[in-house]
Amino acid sequence: MSVLDAINQRFGSQTLRPASVGFESQQWHMNQQALSPCYTTQWGDIIRVKI
């Protein structure tokens, strides 16, 4: 919490906050159109990125 407080003191109040606090307004929504029905059960559905 001390790191969170230090960042908020440096960059302004409420810059960072715990996720449990929530949002004042929901301006965004998760795009679930490309969500695989097996996204957590099949290793083949995981995208492999090579750099």
Tab-separated table of N, CA, C and O in Angstrom:
chain	number	residue	atom	x	y	z
A	1	MET	N	0.814	-1.200	0.000
A	1	MET	CA	0.000	0.000	0.000
A	1	MET	C	0.853	1.258	0.000
A	1	MET	O	0.443	2.281	-0.517
A	2	SER	N	2.046	1.172	0.565
A	2	SER	CA	2.902	2.358	0.588
A	2	SER	C	3.336	2.741	-0.826
A	2	SER	O	3.436	3.931	-1.142
A	3	VAL	N	3.567	1.737	-1.687
A	3	VAL	CA	3.925	2.037	-3.077
A	3	VAL	C	2.732	2.671	-3.789
A	3	VAL	O	2.880	3.644	-4.527
A	4	LEU	N	1.545	2.132	-3.572
A	4	LEU	CA	0.328	2.685	-4.158
A	4	LEU	C	0.135	4.133	-3.711
A	4	LEU	O	-0.169	5.010	-4.524
A	5	ASP	N	0.327	4.388	-2.435
A	5	ASP	CA	0.198	5.751	-1.915
A	5	ASP	C	1.241	6.680	-2.512
A	5	ASP	O	0.944	7.837	-2.828
A	6	ALA	N	2.461	6.197	-2.683
A	6	ALA	CA	3.525	7.025	-3.256
A	6	ALA	C	3.219	7.396	-4.705
A	6	ALA	O	3.418	8.547	-5.122
A	7	ILE	N	2.715	6.444	-5.484
A	7	ILE	CA	2.364	6.730	-6.877
A	7	ILE	C	1.207	7.708	-6.946
A	7	ILE	O	1.223	8.662	-7.738
A	8	ASN	N	0.203	7.517	-6.109
A	8	ASN	CA	-0.933	8.441	-6.100
A	8	ASN	C	-0.526	9.835	-5.639
A	8	ASN	O	-1.064	10.828	-6.112
A	9	GLN	N	0.422	9.915	-4.746
A	9	GLN	CA	0.890	11.223	-4.293
A	9	GLN	C	1.655	11.928	-5.405
A	9	GLN	O	1.515	13.130	-5.595
A	10	ARG	N	2.422	11.168	-6.180
A	10	ARG	CA	3.235	11.766	-7.240
A	10	ARG	C	2.401	12.147	-8.461
A	10	ARG	O	2.605	13.210	-9.047
A	11	PHE	N	1.465	11.286	-8.868
A	11	PHE	CA	0.736	11.493	-10.112
A	11	PHE	C	-0.702	11.945	-9.934
A	11	PHE	O	-1.420	12.120	-10.910
A	12	GLY	N	-1.150	12.091	-8.707
A	12	GLY	CA	-2.506	12.571	-8.466
A	12	GLY	C	-3.374	11.518	-7.820
A	12	GLY	O	-3.203	10.323	-8.029
A	13	SER	N	-4.287	11.989	-7.041
A	13	SER	CA	-5.189	11.106	-6.310
A	13	SER	C	-5.991	10.229	-7.259
A	13	SER	O	-6.415	10.660	-8.325
A	14	GLN	N	-6.181	8.978	-6.888
A	14	GLN	CA	-6.958	8.000	-7.653
A	14	GLN	C	-6.309	7.616	-8.978
A	14	GLN	O	-6.988	7.131	-9.887
A	15	THR	N	-4.981	7.843	-9.136
A	15	THR	CA	-4.294	7.370	-10.327
A	15	THR	C	-4.303	5.857	-10.339
A	15	THR	O	-4.640	5.224	-11.335
A	16	LEU	N	-3.944	5.260	-9.229
A	16	LEU	CA	-4.038	3.812	-9.040
A	16	LEU	C	-4.932	3.549	-7.850
A	16	LEU	O	-4.922	4.290	-6.885
A	17	ARG	N	-5.697	2.465	-7.952
A	17	ARG	CA	-6.545	2.083	-6.831
A	17	ARG	C	-6.857	0.595	-6.939
A	17	ARG	O	-6.754	0.009	-8.013
A	18	PRO	N	-7.241	-0.030	-5.865
A	18	PRO	CA	-7.563	-1.457	-5.900
A	18	PRO	C	-8.754	-1.736	-6.824
A	18	PRO	O	-9.663	-0.912	-6.960
A	19	ALA	N	-8.750	-2.887	-7.468
A	19	ALA	CA	-9.832	-3.241	-8.383
A	19	ALA	C	-11.170	-3.362	-7.656
A	19	ALA	O	-12.228	-3.168	-8.256
A	20	SER	N	-11.139	-3.654	-6.379
A	20	SER	CA	-12.384	-3.807	-5.628
A	20	SER	C	-13.155	-2.495	-5.499
A	20	SER	O	-14.343	-2.508	-5.188
A	21	VAL	N	-12.491	-1.368	-5.748
A	21	VAL	CA	-13.160	-0.072	-5.670
A	21	VAL	C	-14.151	0.084	-6.816
A	21	VAL	O	-15.213	0.662	-6.660
A	22	GLY	N	-13.816	-0.437	-7.995
A	22	GLY	CA	-14.708	-0.357	-9.151
A	22	GLY	C	-14.485	0.915	-9.948
A	22	GLY	O	-13.507	1.630	-9.768
A	23	PHE	N	-15.404	1.187	-10.861
A	23	PHE	CA	-15.329	2.354	-11.737
A	23	PHE	C	-16.544	3.238	-11.495
A	23	PHE	O	-17.630	2.749	-11.203
A	24	GLU	N	-16.366	4.547	-11.682
A	24	GLU	CA	-17.505	5.458	-11.541
A	24	GLU	C	-18.492	5.236	-12.673
A	24	GLU	O	-19.687	5.218	-12.489
A	25	SER	N	-17.976	5.107	-13.882
A	25	SER	CA	-18.837	4.855	-15.032
A	25	SER	C	-18.176	3.784	-15.883
A	25	SER	O	-16.957	3.729	-15.988
A	26	GLN	N	-18.968	2.957	-16.480
A	26	GLN	CA	-18.412	1.910	-17.321
A	26	GLN	C	-18.388	2.395	-18.756
A	26	GLN	O	-19.369	2.270	-19.480
A	27	GLN	N	-17.269	2.976	-19.153
A	27	GLN	CA	-17.127	3.518	-20.496
A	27	GLN	C	-16.632	2.454	-21.472
A	27	GLN	O	-16.604	2.688	-22.660
A	28	TRP	N	-16.219	1.318	-20.998
A	28	TRP	CA	-15.716	0.268	-21.864
A	28	TRP	C	-16.383	-1.052	-21.501
A	28	TRP	O	-16.849	-1.249	-20.396
A	29	HIS	N	-16.431	-1.937	-22.458
A	29	HIS	CA	-16.952	-3.275	-22.249
A	29	HIS	C	-16.030	-4.253	-22.952
A	29	HIS	O	-15.469	-3.947	-23.999
A	30	MET	N	-15.897	-5.429	-22.402
A	30	MET	CA	-15.049	-6.432	-23.006
A	30	MET	C	-15.652	-6.900	-24.323
A	30	MET	O	-16.853	-7.158	-24.405
A	31	ASN	N	-14.815	-6.989	-25.363
A	31	ASN	CA	-15.258	-7.484	-26.655
A	31	ASN	C	-15.157	-8.999	-26.649
A	31	ASN	O	-14.077	-9.558	-26.626
A	32	GLN	N	-16.282	-9.688	-26.653
A	32	GLN	CA	-16.284	-11.137	-26.557
A	32	GLN	C	-16.643	-11.807	-27.873
A	32	GLN	O	-16.930	-12.995	-27.907
A	33	GLN	N	-16.605	-11.088	-28.976
A	33	GLN	CA	-16.961	-11.664	-30.265
A	33	GLN	C	-15.947	-12.713	-30.712
A	33	GLN	O	-16.311	-13.661	-31.403
A	34	ALA	N	-14.678	-12.544	-30.388
A	34	ALA	CA	-13.636	-13.467	-30.824
A	34	ALA	C	-13.271	-14.475	-29.744
A	34	ALA	O	-12.281	-15.183	-29.870
A	35	LEU	N	-14.052	-14.573	-28.705
A	35	LEU	CA	-13.755	-15.466	-27.599
A	35	LEU	C	-14.015	-16.916	-27.998
A	35	LEU	O	-15.092	-17.253	-28.486
A	36	SER	N	-13.010	-17.757	-27.806
A	36	SER	CA	-13.153	-19.171	-28.108
A	36	SER	C	-13.995	-19.837	-27.021
A	36	SER	O	-13.845	-19.536	-25.848
A	37	PRO	N	-14.864	-20.768	-27.367
A	37	PRO	CA	-15.643	-21.457	-26.345
A	37	PRO	C	-14.774	-22.364	-25.469
A	37	PRO	O	-15.184	-22.747	-24.392
A	38	CYS	N	-13.572	-22.685	-25.910
A	38	CYS	CA	-12.664	-23.569	-25.163
A	38	CYS	C	-11.387	-22.826	-24.781
A	38	CYS	O	-10.303	-23.401	-24.775
A	39	TYR	N	-11.477	-21.563	-24.488
A	39	TYR	CA	-10.286	-20.745	-24.303
A	39	TYR	C	-9.405	-21.170	-23.135
A	39	TYR	O	-8.244	-20.795	-23.071
A	40	THR	N	-9.902	-21.958	-22.216
A	40	THR	CA	-9.053	-22.393	-21.103
A	40	THR	C	-8.823	-23.890	-21.085
A	40	THR	O	-8.183	-24.402	-20.182
A	41	THR	N	-9.330	-24.623	-22.050
A	41	THR	CA	-9.238	-26.073	-21.978
A	41	THR	C	-8.376	-26.705	-23.053
A	41	THR	O	-8.060	-27.878	-22.953
A	42	GLN	N	-8.008	-25.979	-24.100
A	42	GLN	CA	-7.228	-26.564	-25.179
A	42	GLN	C	-5.944	-25.779	-25.400
A	42	GLN	O	-5.985	-24.578	-25.670
A	43	TRP	N	-4.799	-26.460	-25.290
A	43	TRP	CA	-3.499	-25.808	-25.478
A	43	TRP	C	-3.365	-25.266	-26.894
A	43	TRP	O	-2.689	-24.276	-27.127
A	44	GLY	N	-4.008	-25.888	-27.873
A	44	GLY	CA	-3.913	-25.441	-29.256
A	44	GLY	C	-4.559	-24.091	-29.507
A	44	GLY	O	-4.282	-23.442	-30.515
A	45	ASP	N	-5.424	-23.636	-28.619
A	45	ASP	CA	-6.079	-22.339	-28.777
A	45	ASP	C	-5.221	-21.174	-28.286
A	45	ASP	O	-5.558	-20.030	-28.510
A	46	ILE	N	-4.104	-21.494	-27.631
A	46	ILE	CA	-3.231	-20.440	-27.135
A	46	ILE	C	-2.361	-19.942	-28.278
A	46	ILE	O	-1.719	-20.727	-28.973
A	47	ILE	N	-2.338	-18.654	-28.476
A	47	ILE	CA	-1.571	-18.041	-29.555
A	47	ILE	C	-0.089	-18.064	-29.171
A	47	ILE	O	0.288	-17.672	-28.071
A	48	ARG	N	0.756	-18.484	-30.098
A	48	ARG	CA	2.195	-18.511	-29.877
A	48	ARG	C	2.813	-17.330	-30.613
A	48	ARG	O	2.608	-17.172	-31.818
A	49	VAL	N	3.553	-16.509	-29.916
A	49	VAL	CA	4.180	-15.329	-30.487
A	49	VAL	C	5.684	-15.525	-30.437
A	49	VAL	O	6.243	-15.818	-29.402
A	50	LYS	N	6.327	-15.355	-31.579
A	50	LYS	CA	7.791	-15.461	-31.639
A	50	LYS	C	8.343	-14.069	-31.945
A	50	LYS	O	7.878	-13.380	-32.828
A	51	ILE	N	9.354	-13.702	-31.193
A	51	ILE	CA	9.968	-12.381	-31.378
A	51	ILE	C	11.345	-12.556	-31.973
A	51	ILE	O	12.096	-13.399	-31.635
